[in-house]
């Protein structure tokens, strides 16, 4: 079954059409890399999926729960039930600066899922080990490097046990020497068959970790296929142009 | 020296009143100002406008005038006037609390504006409710930004309480003035000044501790 299904998604800011008739599906265990030049609508797409932005038309179904259908949003409760299945990691991390690492991880599951404290504690410790930050559990975000903050943000998203994890350029605000440690964590999640949609400019990462690549251009899915197909033998002239521009 | 110790007990009585007015004003105006800042941010437009008008009036007219209006003016309002006849202390607390709430509301509003949009978005994708977002994430960050401004206002308030002498409230300034005219000796002013300094010193100390605590929690 599709973890998420998007049909004819449309979104405009005023006159400007940012998403034009986007359709795709993601099945469990897939890792989708979304590539495309700046302004092509990648962030807007992710933000519509998780209801940070309102779409103007189309349908979104997450894990069998309809979020919107033919441009009509379902009730607040249904939308919430659909978005609860997703997690999101932002370019700017957005950790809570008033809470230490451990409390950043536990806040939402404690308040939203109302789980037992020892179960939370156990999962928190396990996820911090997974991202290699068990020793920073009581540090405040301000004292962490960008790479560490982003790894905490990933662990925080995983605490909610999402069926689908969205990443919006997770390494774009990091110094080059820190991108590796974050991509490594995402690679590891891919190996564990975590379903993910990753907006990225890291073509090497897309080639190795993605099961499918979506190239977006001016609000459309311009090309879609395996990394080998899209990155090594693109059919569209636009894809070729874009890929050439990213080679430095 | 003997003269100083002679008038000290009388001035300390006034200082007690000053402190009481100060504490009551803070106890009322901080929560009220917080509430106003929430209403200003709220989505119900008429309430936002009403609160902005309130803030504008409170900040745009002299506190002394507001004080005199509450004490001397309110009882003249038709129909409800007789119910608005306060004793001096109540009138002073009422006027100070309304005035300071407006200033605190502005400070809190600035604090709210300093919380980045990404914090709200992070809360939303983690499925936190709006009240949870506010109490667990936004308000703690807002307070940290607002605290220095709050400190300044609380210190200003110590000195502003002296304005209550215009409605003859028996606070420190009133006591000093009475002593000076009775004895034709300005020493009471000096002593009153020293007492204000001591109070301000103590208040500053407390708030610096508070600010340091808030900073430390994030390092
Ligand atoms: N809040 C907004 N208001 C108006 N225009 C926006 C807003 N957000 C994004 N846009 C516009 O939508 C287009 C797509 O933006 P975005 O989805 O951020 O692209 P990408 O993530 O691919 O760089 C851009 O032209 C951008 O200027
Ligand atoms: Mg973007």
Coordinates of C-alpha atoms and ligand atoms in Angstrom, one line a residue:
Chain A
X1 CA 0.0 0.0 0.0
X2 CA 1.1 3.5 -0.7
X3 CA 2.5 5.4 2.3
X4 CA 1.5 8.5 0.5
X5 CA -0.4 9.2 -2.7
X6 CA -0.5 12.6 -4.3
X7 CA -2.8 13.3 -7.3
X8 CA -3.0 16.5 -9.4
X9 CA -1.7 18.7 -6.6
X10 CA -1.9 22.4 -7.4
X11 CA -0.8 25.4 -5.4
X12 CA -0.4 29.1 -6.4
X13 CA 0.9 32.1 -4.5
X14 CA -1.3 34.8 -6.0
X15 CA -0.7 34.7 -9.7
X16 CA 2.3 32.5 -9.5
X17 CA 1.7 28.8 -9.9
X18 CA 4.2 27.0 -7.8
X19 CA 2.8 23.4 -8.0
X20 CA 1.1 22.4 -11.3
X21 CA -0.5 19.0 -11.4
X22 CA 1.9 17.0 -9.3
X23 CA 1.1 13.3 -9.0
X24 CA 3.2 10.5 -7.4
X25 CA 3.1 7.7 -5.0
X26 CA 5.5 6.4 -2.4
X27 CA 5.4 2.8 -1.2
X28 CA 6.8 1.6 2.1
X29 CA 10.6 1.4 2.2
X30 CA 11.1 3.7 -0.8
X31 CA 13.5 6.6 -0.6
X32 CA 12.6 9.4 -2.9
X33 CA 15.2 12.1 -3.7
X34 CA 13.6 15.3 -5.0
X35 CA 15.9 17.5 -7.0
X36 CA 15.5 20.7 -9.0
X37 CA 16.7 24.2 -9.1
X38 CA 15.8 26.8 -6.5
X39 CA 12.3 28.0 -6.8
X40 CA 11.0 24.9 -8.6
X41 CA 8.5 24.2 -5.8
X42 CA 10.3 21.4 -3.8
X43 CA 9.8 23.0 -0.4
X44 CA 6.2 23.9 -1.2
X45 CA 5.5 20.3 -2.2
X46 CA 6.8 18.9 1.1
X47 CA 5.0 21.6 3.1
X48 CA 1.7 20.8 1.4
X49 CA 2.1 17.1 2.2
X50 CA 2.4 17.8 5.9
X51 CA -0.2 20.6 6.0
X52 CA 2.2 23.5 6.7
X53 CA 0.9 25.1 3.4
X54 CA -2.6 24.9 2.0
X55 CA -2.8 23.4 -1.5
X56 CA -5.4 24.8 -4.0
X57 CA -6.3 21.5 -5.7
X58 CA -5.7 17.8 -5.9
X59 CA -5.7 14.9 -3.5
X60 CA -3.4 13.7 -0.8
X61 CA -3.8 10.4 1.0
X62 CA -1.3 9.3 3.7
X63 CA -1.3 5.8 5.0
X64 CA -4.9 5.3 3.8
X65 CA -6.1 8.4 5.5
X66 CA -7.4 11.1 3.2
X67 CA -6.0 14.5 3.9
X68 CA -7.6 16.3 1.0
X69 CA -9.6 15.1 -2.0
X70 CA -10.2 17.1 -5.2
X71 CA -9.1 20.3 -3.6
X72 CA -11.2 19.8 -0.5
X73 CA -9.6 19.4 2.9
X74 CA -11.1 16.9 5.3
X75 CA -12.0 17.8 8.9
X76 CA -9.2 19.1 11.2
X77 CA -9.2 15.8 13.0
X78 CA -8.8 13.8 9.8
X79 CA -6.0 16.1 8.5
X80 CA -4.3 15.7 11.8
X81 CA -4.7 11.9 11.7
X82 CA -3.0 12.0 8.2
X83 CA -0.2 14.3 9.1
X84 CA 0.5 12.4 12.4
X85 CA 1.9 9.6 10.2
X86 CA 4.6 12.0 8.9
X87 CA 7.6 13.6 10.3
X88 CA 9.6 16.5 9.0
X89 CA 13.2 17.6 9.2
X90 CA 13.9 21.3 8.3
X91 CA 16.8 23.0 6.7
X92 CA 17.2 25.2 9.8
X93 CA 16.8 22.3 12.3
X94 CA 14.2 24.2 14.4
X95 CA 15.2 22.6 17.6
X96 CA 13.6 24.1 20.8
X97 CA 16.4 26.2 22.3
X98 CA 14.7 26.3 25.7
X99 CA 14.9 22.5 26.1
X100 CA 18.0 20.2 26.2
X101 CA 18.5 17.4 23.7
X102 CA 16.6 14.8 25.7
X103 CA 13.6 17.1 26.3
X104 CA 13.6 18.1 22.6
X105 CA 13.1 14.4 21.8
X106 CA 10.6 13.6 24.5
X107 CA 8.3 16.7 24.5
X108 CA 6.0 15.7 21.6
X109 CA 5.6 12.0 22.3
X110 CA 5.0 12.7 26.0
X111 CA 2.3 15.3 25.3
X112 CA 0.8 13.8 22.2
X113 CA 1.1 10.1 22.5
X114 CA 1.0 10.1 26.3
X115 CA 3.4 7.1 26.5
X116 CA 4.9 5.8 29.7
X117 CA 8.0 7.6 30.9
X118 CA 10.2 4.5 30.9
X119 CA 9.2 3.6 27.3
X120 CA 10.0 7.1 26.2
X121 CA 13.3 7.2 28.0
X122 CA 14.3 3.9 26.4
X123 CA 13.4 5.1 22.9
X124 CA 15.1 8.4 23.5
X125 CA 18.3 6.7 24.5
X126 CA 18.2 4.3 21.6
X127 CA 17.6 7.0 19.0
X128 CA 20.4 9.2 20.4
X129 CA 22.8 6.3 20.1
X130 CA 21.6 5.8 16.6
X131 CA 22.5 9.3 15.6
X132 CA 25.7 9.1 17.6
X133 CA 24.8 11.7 20.2
X134 CA 24.1 9.7 23.4
X135 CA 26.8 11.7 25.2
X136 CA 25.0 15.0 24.4
X137 CA 21.7 14.1 25.9
X138 CA 21.7 17.0 28.4
X139 CA 23.3 19.6 26.2
X140 CA 21.2 22.6 25.0
X141 CA 21.0 23.1 21.2
X142 CA 22.9 26.4 21.2
X143 CA 26.0 24.5 22.2
X144 CA 25.8 21.9 19.4
X145 CA 27.3 22.2 16.0
X146 CA 25.0 22.4 13.0
X147 CA 25.6 18.8 12.1
X148 CA 24.8 17.7 15.7
X149 CA 21.7 19.8 15.8
X150 CA 20.4 18.3 12.6
X151 CA 21.0 14.8 13.9
X152 CA 19.1 15.7 17.0
X153 CA 16.3 17.0 14.8
X154 CA 16.2 13.6 13.0
X155 CA 16.1 11.7 16.2
X156 CA 13.3 14.1 17.4
X157 CA 11.2 13.3 14.3
X158 CA 11.8 9.6 14.8
X159 CA 10.5 9.7 18.3
X160 CA 7.0 10.1 16.9
X161 CA 7.5 6.8 14.9
X162 CA 6.4 8.3 11.6
X163 CA 5.6 6.1 8.6
X164 CA 7.1 8.7 6.3
X165 CA 9.9 11.2 7.0
X166 CA 10.2 14.4 4.9
X167 CA 13.6 16.2 4.7
X168 CA 13.8 19.7 3.2
X169 CA 17.4 20.2 2.3
X170 CA 18.7 18.8 5.5
X171 CA 22.3 19.7 4.8
X172 CA 22.0 23.0 3.0
X173 CA 22.7 25.2 6.0
X174 CA 25.7 23.1 7.2
X175 CA 29.3 23.7 6.6
X176 CA 30.6 21.3 4.0
X177 CA 32.6 19.3 6.5
X178 CA 29.4 18.6 8.5
X179 CA 27.1 17.4 5.8
X180 CA 28.7 13.9 5.8
X181 CA 27.6 13.0 9.3
X182 CA 24.0 14.0 8.6
X183 CA 23.8 12.2 5.3
X184 CA 25.3 9.1 6.9
X185 CA 22.4 9.0 9.4
X186 CA 19.9 9.3 6.5
X187 CA 21.7 6.6 4.6
X188 CA 21.5 4.4 7.7
X189 CA 17.7 5.0 7.9
X190 CA 17.4 4.1 4.2
X191 CA 19.2 0.9 4.8
X192 CA 16.7 0.2 7.6
X193 CA 13.9 0.7 5.0
X194 CA 12.6 3.9 6.5
X195 CA 10.2 5.5 3.9
X196 CA 11.6 9.0 3.1
X197 CA 11.2 11.9 0.7
X198 CA 14.4 13.9 0.7
X199 CA 14.8 17.3 -1.1
X200 CA 18.5 17.6 -1.7
X201 CA 21.2 19.1 -3.8
X202 CA 23.6 16.3 -2.9
X203 CA 23.7 14.3 -6.1
X204 CA 26.1 11.7 -4.7
X205 CA 23.7 11.0 -1.9
X206 CA 20.8 10.8 -4.3
X207 CA 22.6 8.3 -6.5
X208 CA 23.5 6.0 -3.6
X209 CA 20.7 6.3 -1.2
X210 CA 17.6 7.0 -3.3
X211 CA 15.4 4.3 -4.8
X212 CA 13.8 6.8 -7.0
X213 CA 14.6 10.4 -8.1
X214 CA 12.1 13.1 -8.9
X215 CA 13.3 16.1 -10.9
X216 CA 11.1 19.1 -10.4
X217 CA 11.0 22.0 -12.8
X218 CA 8.7 25.0 -12.6
X219 CA 6.2 23.3 -10.4
X220 CA 6.0 20.1 -12.4
X221 CA 7.5 16.6 -12.1
X222 CA 9.7 16.9 -15.2
X223 CA 11.4 13.6 -14.9
X224 CA 11.1 10.6 -12.6
X225 CA 12.9 7.3 -12.4
X226 CA 15.7 5.3 -10.8
X227 CA 18.9 7.3 -10.0
X228 CA 20.6 5.7 -12.9
X229 CA 17.9 6.7 -15.3
X230 CA 17.5 10.3 -14.1
X231 CA 21.0 11.2 -13.0
X232 CA 23.1 9.3 -15.6
X233 CA 20.8 9.1 -18.6
X234 CA 18.3 11.9 -18.4
X235 CA 15.7 12.0 -21.2
X236 CA 14.7 15.6 -20.8
X237 CA 16.9 18.5 -22.0
X238 CA 16.0 20.4 -18.7
X239 CA 17.2 17.6 -16.5
X240 CA 20.5 17.6 -18.5
X241 CA 20.8 21.4 -18.1
X242 CA 20.1 21.2 -14.4
X243 CA 22.5 18.4 -13.8
X244 CA 25.2 20.1 -15.7
X245 CA 24.7 23.3 -13.6
X246 CA 25.2 21.3 -10.4
X247 CA 28.5 19.8 -11.4
X248 CA 31.1 22.1 -10.0
Chain B
X1 CA 22.4 62.9 62.6
X2 CA 19.9 62.8 65.4
X3 CA 17.5 64.6 63.1
X4 CA 17.9 61.9 60.5
X5 CA 17.1 59.1 62.9
X6 CA 14.2 61.1 64.2
X7 CA 12.4 61.3 60.8
X8 CA 13.5 57.9 59.7
X9 CA 10.5 55.9 61.2
X10 CA 8.0 58.2 59.5
X11 CA 9.7 57.9 56.1
X12 CA 9.9 54.1 56.5
X13 CA 6.2 54.1 57.0
X14 CA 5.9 55.8 53.6
X15 CA 8.4 53.4 52.1
X16 CA 6.2 50.5 53.3
X17 CA 3.3 52.0 51.3
X18 CA 5.6 52.6 48.3
X19 CA 6.6 48.9 48.4
X20 CA 3.0 47.7 48.8
X21 CA 1.9 49.8 45.8
X22 CA 4.8 48.5 43.8
X23 CA 4.1 44.8 44.6
X24 CA 0.3 45.2 44.0
X25 CA 0.9 46.9 40.7
X26 CA 3.3 44.2 39.5
X27 CA 1.0 41.4 40.7
X28 CA -1.8 42.8 38.6
X29 CA -0.1 44.4 35.6
X30 CA 2.1 41.5 34.7
X31 CA -0.7 39.0 34.2
X32 CA -2.9 41.7 32.7
X33 CA -0.2 42.8 30.3
X34 CA 0.4 39.2 29.3
X35 CA -3.3 38.7 28.6
X36 CA -3.4 41.9 26.5
X37 CA -0.4 40.7 24.5
X38 CA -2.2 37.4 23.7
X39 CA -5.3 39.3 22.7
X40 CA -3.3 41.6 20.4
X41 CA -1.8 38.5 18.7
X42 CA -5.2 36.8 18.5
X43 CA -7.3 36.3 15.4
X44 CA -10.3 38.1 16.6
X45 CA -9.8 41.5 15.0
X46 CA -12.1 43.8 17.0
X47 CA -10.4 42.7 20.2
X48 CA -7.0 43.3 18.6
X49 CA -8.0 46.9 17.7
X50 CA -9.6 47.5 21.2
X51 CA -6.4 46.4 22.8
X52 CA -4.3 48.6 20.6
X53 CA -6.4 51.6 21.4
X54 CA -6.0 50.8 25.1
X55 CA -2.2 50.5 24.7
X56 CA -2.1 53.8 22.8
X57 CA -4.1 55.7 25.4
X58 CA -2.1 54.3 28.3
X59 CA 1.3 55.1 26.6
X60 CA 0.1 58.4 25.0
X61 CA -1.1 60.2 28.1
X62 CA 0.8 61.1 31.3
X63 CA 0.6 58.6 34.1
X64 CA 0.0 61.5 36.5
X65 CA -3.1 62.5 34.5
X66 CA -4.4 58.9 34.5
X67 CA -3.9 58.8 38.3
X68 CA -5.9 62.0 38.8
X69 CA -8.6 60.8 36.4
X70 CA -9.1 57.5 38.2
X71 CA -9.2 59.2 41.6
X72 CA -11.0 62.5 40.9
X73 CA -12.6 61.9 37.5
X74 CA -14.2 58.5 37.5
X75 CA -16.8 59.3 40.2
X76 CA -18.2 62.0 37.9
X77 CA -19.1 59.5 35.2
X78 CA -22.9 59.4 34.9
X79 CA -24.8 56.4 36.2
X80 CA -21.7 54.2 37.1
X81 CA -19.8 57.1 38.7
X82 CA -20.9 56.4 42.3
X83 CA -19.6 52.9 42.0
X84 CA -16.2 54.1 40.9
X85 CA -15.3 56.1 44.0
X86 CA -12.1 54.5 45.2
X87 CA -10.0 55.2 48.3
X88 CA -6.5 56.6 47.5
X89 CA -4.7 53.3 47.6
X90 CA -7.2 51.4 45.5
X91 CA -7.2 54.3 42.9
X92 CA -3.4 54.3 42.8
X93 CA -3.2 50.5 42.3
X94 CA -5.9 50.6 39.7
X95 CA -4.3 53.4 37.7
X96 CA -0.7 52.0 38.0
X97 CA -1.8 48.5 37.1
X98 CA -3.7 49.7 34.0
X99 CA -0.8 51.8 32.8
X100 CA 1.9 49.3 33.4
X101 CA -0.1 46.5 31.9
X102 CA 0.0 48.4 28.6
X103 CA 3.8 48.7 28.7
X104 CA 4.3 45.1 29.7
X105 CA 1.9 44.1 26.9
X106 CA 4.3 45.8 24.4
X107 CA 7.3 44.1 25.9
X108 CA 5.6 40.7 25.7
X109 CA 4.5 41.4 22.2
X110 CA 8.1 42.1 21.2
X111 CA 9.1 38.8 22.9
X112 CA 6.5 36.9 20.9
X113 CA 7.8 38.5 17.6
X114 CA 11.3 37.2 18.4
X115 CA 10.2 33.6 18.3
X116 CA 10.9 32.3 14.8
X117 CA 8.2 30.9 12.6
X118 CA 10.2 27.7 12.4
X119 CA 9.5 27.0 16.1
X120 CA 5.7 27.0 15.4
X121 CA 6.3 24.8 12.3
X122 CA 8.4 22.3 14.3
X123 CA 5.6 22.1 16.9
X124 CA 3.0 21.5 14.2
X125 CA 4.8 18.7 12.4
X126 CA 5.3 17.1 15.9
X127 CA 1.5 17.2 16.3
X128 CA 1.5 19.5 19.3
X129 CA -1.7 21.4 19.9
X130 CA -1.8 25.2 19.9
X131 CA -1.9 25.5 23.7
X132 CA 0.9 23.0 24.0
X133 CA 2.9 25.0 21.5
X134 CA 2.3 28.2 23.4
X135 CA 3.1 26.9 26.9
X136 CA 6.0 24.5 26.2
X137 CA 7.8 26.2 23.4
X138 CA 6.8 29.8 22.6
X139 CA 6.3 31.3 26.0
X140 CA 9.6 30.1 27.5
X141 CA 11.4 31.7 24.6
X142 CA 9.3 34.8 24.7
X143 CA 10.0 35.3 28.4
X144 CA 13.7 35.2 27.9
X145 CA 13.6 38.0 25.3
X146 CA 11.1 40.0 27.4
X147 CA 12.9 39.8 30.7
X148 CA 15.4 42.7 30.3
X149 CA 12.6 45.0 29.3
X150 CA 10.5 43.8 32.2
X151 CA 13.4 44.5 34.6
X152 CA 13.6 48.1 33.3
X153 CA 10.0 48.7 33.8
X154 CA 9.8 47.3 37.3
X155 CA 12.7 49.6 38.3
X156 CA 11.0 52.6 36.7
X157 CA 7.9 51.6 38.6
X158 CA 9.7 51.9 42.0
X159 CA 10.2 55.6 41.2
X160 CA 6.9 56.1 39.4
X161 CA 5.0 55.2 42.6
X162 CA 6.0 58.7 43.9
X163 CA 3.5 60.1 41.4
X164 CA 0.8 58.9 43.8
X165 CA 1.6 61.9 46.0
X166 CA -0.7 63.9 43.6
X167 CA -3.7 62.1 45.1
X168 CA -2.1 62.5 48.6
X169 CA -1.4 58.8 49.1
X170 CA 0.8 58.4 52.1
X171 CA 3.8 56.9 50.3
X172 CA 7.5 57.8 50.6
X173 CA 7.5 60.9 48.5
X174 CA 4.4 62.2 50.3
X175 CA 6.1 61.6 53.6
X176 CA 9.3 63.4 52.6
X177 CA 7.4 66.4 51.2
X178 CA 5.3 66.7 54.4
X179 CA 8.4 66.4 56.6
X180 CA 10.3 69.0 54.6
X181 CA 7.5 71.6 54.8
X182 CA 6.9 70.9 58.5
X183 CA 10.6 71.3 59.6
X184 CA 11.8 73.6 56.8
X185 CA 14.7 71.2 56.4
X186 CA 15.4 69.5 53.1
X187 CA 17.2 66.5 54.8
X188 CA 14.1 64.4 54.3
X189 CA 14.5 64.5 50.6
X190 CA 18.0 63.2 50.9
X191 CA 16.9 60.4 53.1
X192 CA 13.9 59.5 50.8
X193 CA 16.4 59.4 47.9
X194 CA 18.6 57.0 49.7
X195 CA 15.6 54.8 50.5
X196 CA 14.6 54.7 46.8
X197 CA 18.2 53.7 45.9
X198 CA 18.2 50.9 48.4
X199 CA 14.9 49.5 47.0
X200 CA 16.0 49.8 43.4
X201 CA 19.3 48.1 44.3
X202 CA 17.4 45.1 45.8
X203 CA 15.0 44.9 42.9
X204 CA 17.9 45.0 40.4
X205 CA 19.6 42.2 42.2
X206 CA 16.6 40.0 42.1
X207 CA 16.0 40.5 38.4
X208 CA 19.6 40.1 37.4
X209 CA 19.5 36.7 39.2
X210 CA 16.3 35.8 37.2
X211 CA 17.9 36.9 33.9
X212 CA 21.0 34.9 34.6
X213 CA 18.9 31.8 35.5
X214 CA 17.1 32.1 32.2
X215 CA 20.3 32.5 30.2
X216 CA 22.1 29.6 32.0
X217 CA 19.3 27.2 31.2
X218 CA 20.2 27.5 27.6
X219 CA 23.9 27.1 27.8
Ligands
LIG1 N1 5.1 32.2 1.3 C1 5.3 32.4 0.0 N2 4.7 33.5 -0.6 C2 4.9 33.8 -1.9 N3 5.6 33.1 -2.7 C3 6.3 32.0 -2.2 C4 6.1 31.6 -0.8 N4 6.8 30.5 -0.6 C5 7.4 30.2 -1.8 N5 7.1 31.1 -2.7 C6 7.5 31.0 -4.1 O1 7.2 29.8 -4.7 C7 8.2 29.3 -5.5 C8 8.6 27.9 -5.1 O2 9.3 28.0 -3.8 P1 9.9 26.8 -3.1 O3 8.8 25.7 -2.9 O4 10.5 27.3 -1.8 O5 11.0 26.3 -4.1 P2 12.3 25.4 -3.8 O6 12.1 24.8 -2.4 O7 12.3 24.4 -4.9 O8 13.5 26.3 -3.9 C9 9.3 30.3 -5.5 O9 9.2 31.1 -6.6 C10 9.0 31.1 -4.3 O10 9.4 32.4 -4.5
LIG2 MG1 13.4 25.0 -0.7

